[in-house]
Coordinates of C-alpha atoms in Angstrom, one line a residue:
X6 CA 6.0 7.2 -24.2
X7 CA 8.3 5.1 -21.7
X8 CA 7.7 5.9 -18.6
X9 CA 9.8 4.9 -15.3
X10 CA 8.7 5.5 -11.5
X11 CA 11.6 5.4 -9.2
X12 CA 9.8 5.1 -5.4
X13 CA 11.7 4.7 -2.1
X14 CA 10.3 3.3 0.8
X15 CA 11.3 3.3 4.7
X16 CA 11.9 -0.9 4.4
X17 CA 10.5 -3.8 2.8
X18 CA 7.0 -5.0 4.7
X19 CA 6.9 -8.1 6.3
X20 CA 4.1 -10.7 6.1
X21 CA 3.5 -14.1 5.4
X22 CA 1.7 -16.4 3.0
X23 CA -1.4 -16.5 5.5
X24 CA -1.4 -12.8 5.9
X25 CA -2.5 -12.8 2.5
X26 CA -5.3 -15.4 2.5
X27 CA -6.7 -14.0 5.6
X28 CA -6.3 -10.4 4.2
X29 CA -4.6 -9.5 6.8
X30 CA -2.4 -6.3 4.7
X31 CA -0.2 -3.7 6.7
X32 CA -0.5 -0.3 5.7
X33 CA 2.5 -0.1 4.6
X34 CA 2.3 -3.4 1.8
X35 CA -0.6 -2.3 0.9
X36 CA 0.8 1.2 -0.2
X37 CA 3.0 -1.1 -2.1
X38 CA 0.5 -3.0 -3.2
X39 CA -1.5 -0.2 -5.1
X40 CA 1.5 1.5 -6.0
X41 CA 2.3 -1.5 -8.2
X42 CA -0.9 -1.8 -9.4
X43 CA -1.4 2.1 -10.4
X44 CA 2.0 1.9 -12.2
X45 CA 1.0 -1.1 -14.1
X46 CA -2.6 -1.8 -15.0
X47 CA -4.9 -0.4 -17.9
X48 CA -8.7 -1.5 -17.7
X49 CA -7.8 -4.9 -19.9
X50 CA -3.8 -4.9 -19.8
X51 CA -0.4 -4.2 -18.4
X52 CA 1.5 -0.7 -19.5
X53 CA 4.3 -2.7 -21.3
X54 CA 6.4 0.9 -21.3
X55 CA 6.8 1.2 -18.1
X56 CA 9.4 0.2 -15.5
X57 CA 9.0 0.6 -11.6
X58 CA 12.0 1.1 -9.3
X59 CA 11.7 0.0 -5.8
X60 CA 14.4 1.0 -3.3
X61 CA 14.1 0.0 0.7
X62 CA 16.7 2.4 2.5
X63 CA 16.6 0.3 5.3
X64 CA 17.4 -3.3 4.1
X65 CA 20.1 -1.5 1.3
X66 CA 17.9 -3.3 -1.2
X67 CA 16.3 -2.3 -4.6
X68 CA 13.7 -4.3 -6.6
X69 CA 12.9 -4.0 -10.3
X70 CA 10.1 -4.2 -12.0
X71 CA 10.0 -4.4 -16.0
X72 CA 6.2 -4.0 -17.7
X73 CA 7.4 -5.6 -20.8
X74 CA 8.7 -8.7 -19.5
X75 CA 6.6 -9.0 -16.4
X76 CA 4.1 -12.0 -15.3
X77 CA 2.4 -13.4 -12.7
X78 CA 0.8 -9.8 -11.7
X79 CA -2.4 -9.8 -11.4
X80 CA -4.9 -7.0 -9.9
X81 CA -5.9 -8.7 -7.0
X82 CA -3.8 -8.0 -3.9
X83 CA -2.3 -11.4 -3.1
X84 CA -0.7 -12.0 -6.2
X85 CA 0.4 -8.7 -6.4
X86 CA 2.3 -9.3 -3.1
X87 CA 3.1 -12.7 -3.6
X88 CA 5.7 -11.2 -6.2
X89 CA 7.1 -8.7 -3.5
X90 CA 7.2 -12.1 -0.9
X91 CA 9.3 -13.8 -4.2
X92 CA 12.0 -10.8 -4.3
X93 CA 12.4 -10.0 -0.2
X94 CA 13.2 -14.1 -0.4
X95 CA 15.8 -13.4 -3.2
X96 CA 17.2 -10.4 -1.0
X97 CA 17.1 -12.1 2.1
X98 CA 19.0 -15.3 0.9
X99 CA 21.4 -13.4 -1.3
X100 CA 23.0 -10.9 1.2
X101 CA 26.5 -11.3 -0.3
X102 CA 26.0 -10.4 -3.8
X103 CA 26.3 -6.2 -3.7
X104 CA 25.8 -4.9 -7.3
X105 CA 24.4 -7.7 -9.1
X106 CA 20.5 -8.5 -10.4
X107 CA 19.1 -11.5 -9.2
X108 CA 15.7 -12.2 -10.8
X109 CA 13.2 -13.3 -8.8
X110 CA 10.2 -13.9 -11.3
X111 CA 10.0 -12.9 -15.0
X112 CA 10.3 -8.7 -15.2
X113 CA 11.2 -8.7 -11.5
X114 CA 15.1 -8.2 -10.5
X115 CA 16.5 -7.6 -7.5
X116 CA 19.9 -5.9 -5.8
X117 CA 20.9 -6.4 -2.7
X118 CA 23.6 -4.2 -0.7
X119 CA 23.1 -0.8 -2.4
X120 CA 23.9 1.8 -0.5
X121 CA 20.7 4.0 -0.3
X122 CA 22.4 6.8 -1.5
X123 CA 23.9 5.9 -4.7
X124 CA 19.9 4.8 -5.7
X125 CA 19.7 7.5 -7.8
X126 CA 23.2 7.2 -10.0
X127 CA 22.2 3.4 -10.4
X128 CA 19.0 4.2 -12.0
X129 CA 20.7 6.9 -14.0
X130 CA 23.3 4.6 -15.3
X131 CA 20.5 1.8 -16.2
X132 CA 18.5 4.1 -18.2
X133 CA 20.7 6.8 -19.7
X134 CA 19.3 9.7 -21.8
X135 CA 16.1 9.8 -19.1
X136 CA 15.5 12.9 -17.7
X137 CA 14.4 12.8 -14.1
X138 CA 11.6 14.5 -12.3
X139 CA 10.8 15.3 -9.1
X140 CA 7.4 16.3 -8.8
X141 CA 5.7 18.5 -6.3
X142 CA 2.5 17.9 -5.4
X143 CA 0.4 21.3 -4.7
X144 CA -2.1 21.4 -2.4
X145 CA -5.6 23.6 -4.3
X146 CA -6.6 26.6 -2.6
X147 CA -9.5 26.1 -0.1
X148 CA -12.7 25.6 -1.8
X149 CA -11.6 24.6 -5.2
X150 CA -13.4 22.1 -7.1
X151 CA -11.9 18.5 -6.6
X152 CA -10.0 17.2 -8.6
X153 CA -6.1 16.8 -10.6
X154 CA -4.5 19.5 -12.7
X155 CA -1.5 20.1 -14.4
X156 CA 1.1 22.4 -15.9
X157 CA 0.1 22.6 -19.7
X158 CA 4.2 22.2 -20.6
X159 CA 4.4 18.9 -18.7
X160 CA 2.3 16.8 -21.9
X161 CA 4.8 18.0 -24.0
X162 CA 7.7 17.1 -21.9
X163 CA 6.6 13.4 -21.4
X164 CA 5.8 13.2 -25.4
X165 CA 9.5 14.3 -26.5
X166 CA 11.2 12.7 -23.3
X167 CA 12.1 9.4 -21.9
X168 CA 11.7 10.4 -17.6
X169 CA 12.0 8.8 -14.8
X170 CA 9.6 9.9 -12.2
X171 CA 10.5 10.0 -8.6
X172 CA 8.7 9.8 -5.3
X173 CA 8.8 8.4 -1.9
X174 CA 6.0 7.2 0.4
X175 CA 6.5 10.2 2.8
X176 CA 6.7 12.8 0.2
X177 CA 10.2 13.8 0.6
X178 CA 12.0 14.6 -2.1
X179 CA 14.5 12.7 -4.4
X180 CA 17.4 15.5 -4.2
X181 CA 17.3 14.5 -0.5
X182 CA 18.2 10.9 -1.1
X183 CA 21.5 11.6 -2.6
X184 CA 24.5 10.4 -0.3
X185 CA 27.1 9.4 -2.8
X186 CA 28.7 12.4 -4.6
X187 CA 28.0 10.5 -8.0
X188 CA 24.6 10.5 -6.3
X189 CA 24.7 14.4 -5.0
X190 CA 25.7 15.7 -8.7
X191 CA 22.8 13.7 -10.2
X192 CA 20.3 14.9 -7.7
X193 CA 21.3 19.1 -8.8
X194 CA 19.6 18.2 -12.1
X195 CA 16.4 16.5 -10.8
X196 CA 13.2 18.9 -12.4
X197 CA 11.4 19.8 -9.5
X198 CA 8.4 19.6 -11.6
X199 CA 5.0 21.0 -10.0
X200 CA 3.0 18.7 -12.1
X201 CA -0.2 17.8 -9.9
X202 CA -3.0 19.8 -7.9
X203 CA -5.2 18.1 -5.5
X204 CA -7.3 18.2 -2.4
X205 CA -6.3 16.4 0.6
X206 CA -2.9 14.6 0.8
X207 CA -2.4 12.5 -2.4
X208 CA -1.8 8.9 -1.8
X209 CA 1.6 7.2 -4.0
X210 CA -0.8 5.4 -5.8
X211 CA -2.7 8.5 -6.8
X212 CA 0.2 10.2 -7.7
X213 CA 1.8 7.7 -9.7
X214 CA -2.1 7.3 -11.7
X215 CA -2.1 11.2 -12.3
X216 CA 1.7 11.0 -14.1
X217 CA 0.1 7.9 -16.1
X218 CA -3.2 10.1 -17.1
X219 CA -0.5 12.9 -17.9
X220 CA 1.2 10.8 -19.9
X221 CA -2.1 9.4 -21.9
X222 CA -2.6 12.7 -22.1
X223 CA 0.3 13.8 -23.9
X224 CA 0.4 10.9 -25.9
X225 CA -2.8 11.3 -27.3
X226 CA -5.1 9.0 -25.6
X227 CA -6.7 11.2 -23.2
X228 CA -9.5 13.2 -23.4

């Protein structure tokens, strides 16, 4: 089923073209980096059904990312990030354009000048009928077999629904983004979904691959 992540961020990294060839990654692009990555690639393709929201609180900017019309990703890191370099250009040379998508590359968009808190009404709007969920990620009891589990009604949720999934790199959650009222009434019907059980403190990029194996799951192509 269509599947959307919506993922907030403290800022957009910073780095150049020769950060790249030297390998020379932040932590914080290459969270990015494999968040991207885990929303988007099978062993031999792209997930065409999904769509990855990207919003920077700090630079008021949000960034786009359509799997059906999307090129130029690949799964090594440097062309990953040479799309994310593409769009902070777009958002850093377009400061004066509040409320309109700029496309930077095929299947990448970008907004400049949203306020951080209205995030959440703007992706509602895009993509109405969704349902959004807020997952919480539980911690397994103390010597528990590794490992990711799941509720059992969550498969049959993501094969009847369209949702939008929402996380942020520190693990707050979305109902404390809200800012806007339009943004405050959307946030009081986020599903605070406990969906994932793990040991250890889940990465974003693990999290967004345990949704996707949920969502295989559910739609049949799971084990």
């Amino acid at each position: 089923m269509p599947c959307s992540f919506l993922l907030s961020f403290p800022a957009l990294p910073r780095f150049t073209k020769r950060d790249l060839d030297g390998g020379n990654i932040a932590d914080d692009a290459a969270a990015l980096c494999d968040a991207i990555r885990a929303t988007f690639f099978l062993s031999r393709s792209i997930r065409k059904e999904r769509t990855l929201w990207l919003a920077f609180a700090a630079d008021s900017a949000l960034v786009r990312m359509a799997g059906a019309t999307l090129r130029y990703l690949g799964p090594d890191e440097r062309s990953t990030l040479m799309l994310v370099d593409k769009a902070t250009d777009v958002l850093d040379t377009h400061p004066g354009s509040p409320g309109k998508w700029i496309e930077s590359t095929p299947g990448v968009s970008c907004m400049p000048g949203i306020d951080p808190g209205d995030v959440l009404a703007l992706v509602a709007a895009d993509q109405p009928g969704r349902m959004l969920v807020d997952p919480e990620f539980v911690q397994l009891a103390t010597g528990a077999r590794p490992g990711i589990g799941f509720s059992p009604d969550l498969p049959a949720l993501m094969a009847t629904r369209d949702i939008v999934v929402a996380m942020s790199l520190d693990g707050s959650h979305a109902a404390s983004w809200a800012g806007s009222a339009a943004a405050s009434r959307l946030s009081e019907e986020l599903i605070n979904a406990r969906i994932l059980g793990c040991t250890g403190s889940p990465t974003l990029a693990t999290r967004i691959l345990a949704v996707n194996m949920i969502d295989d799951h559910a739609s049949g192509g799971g084990p």
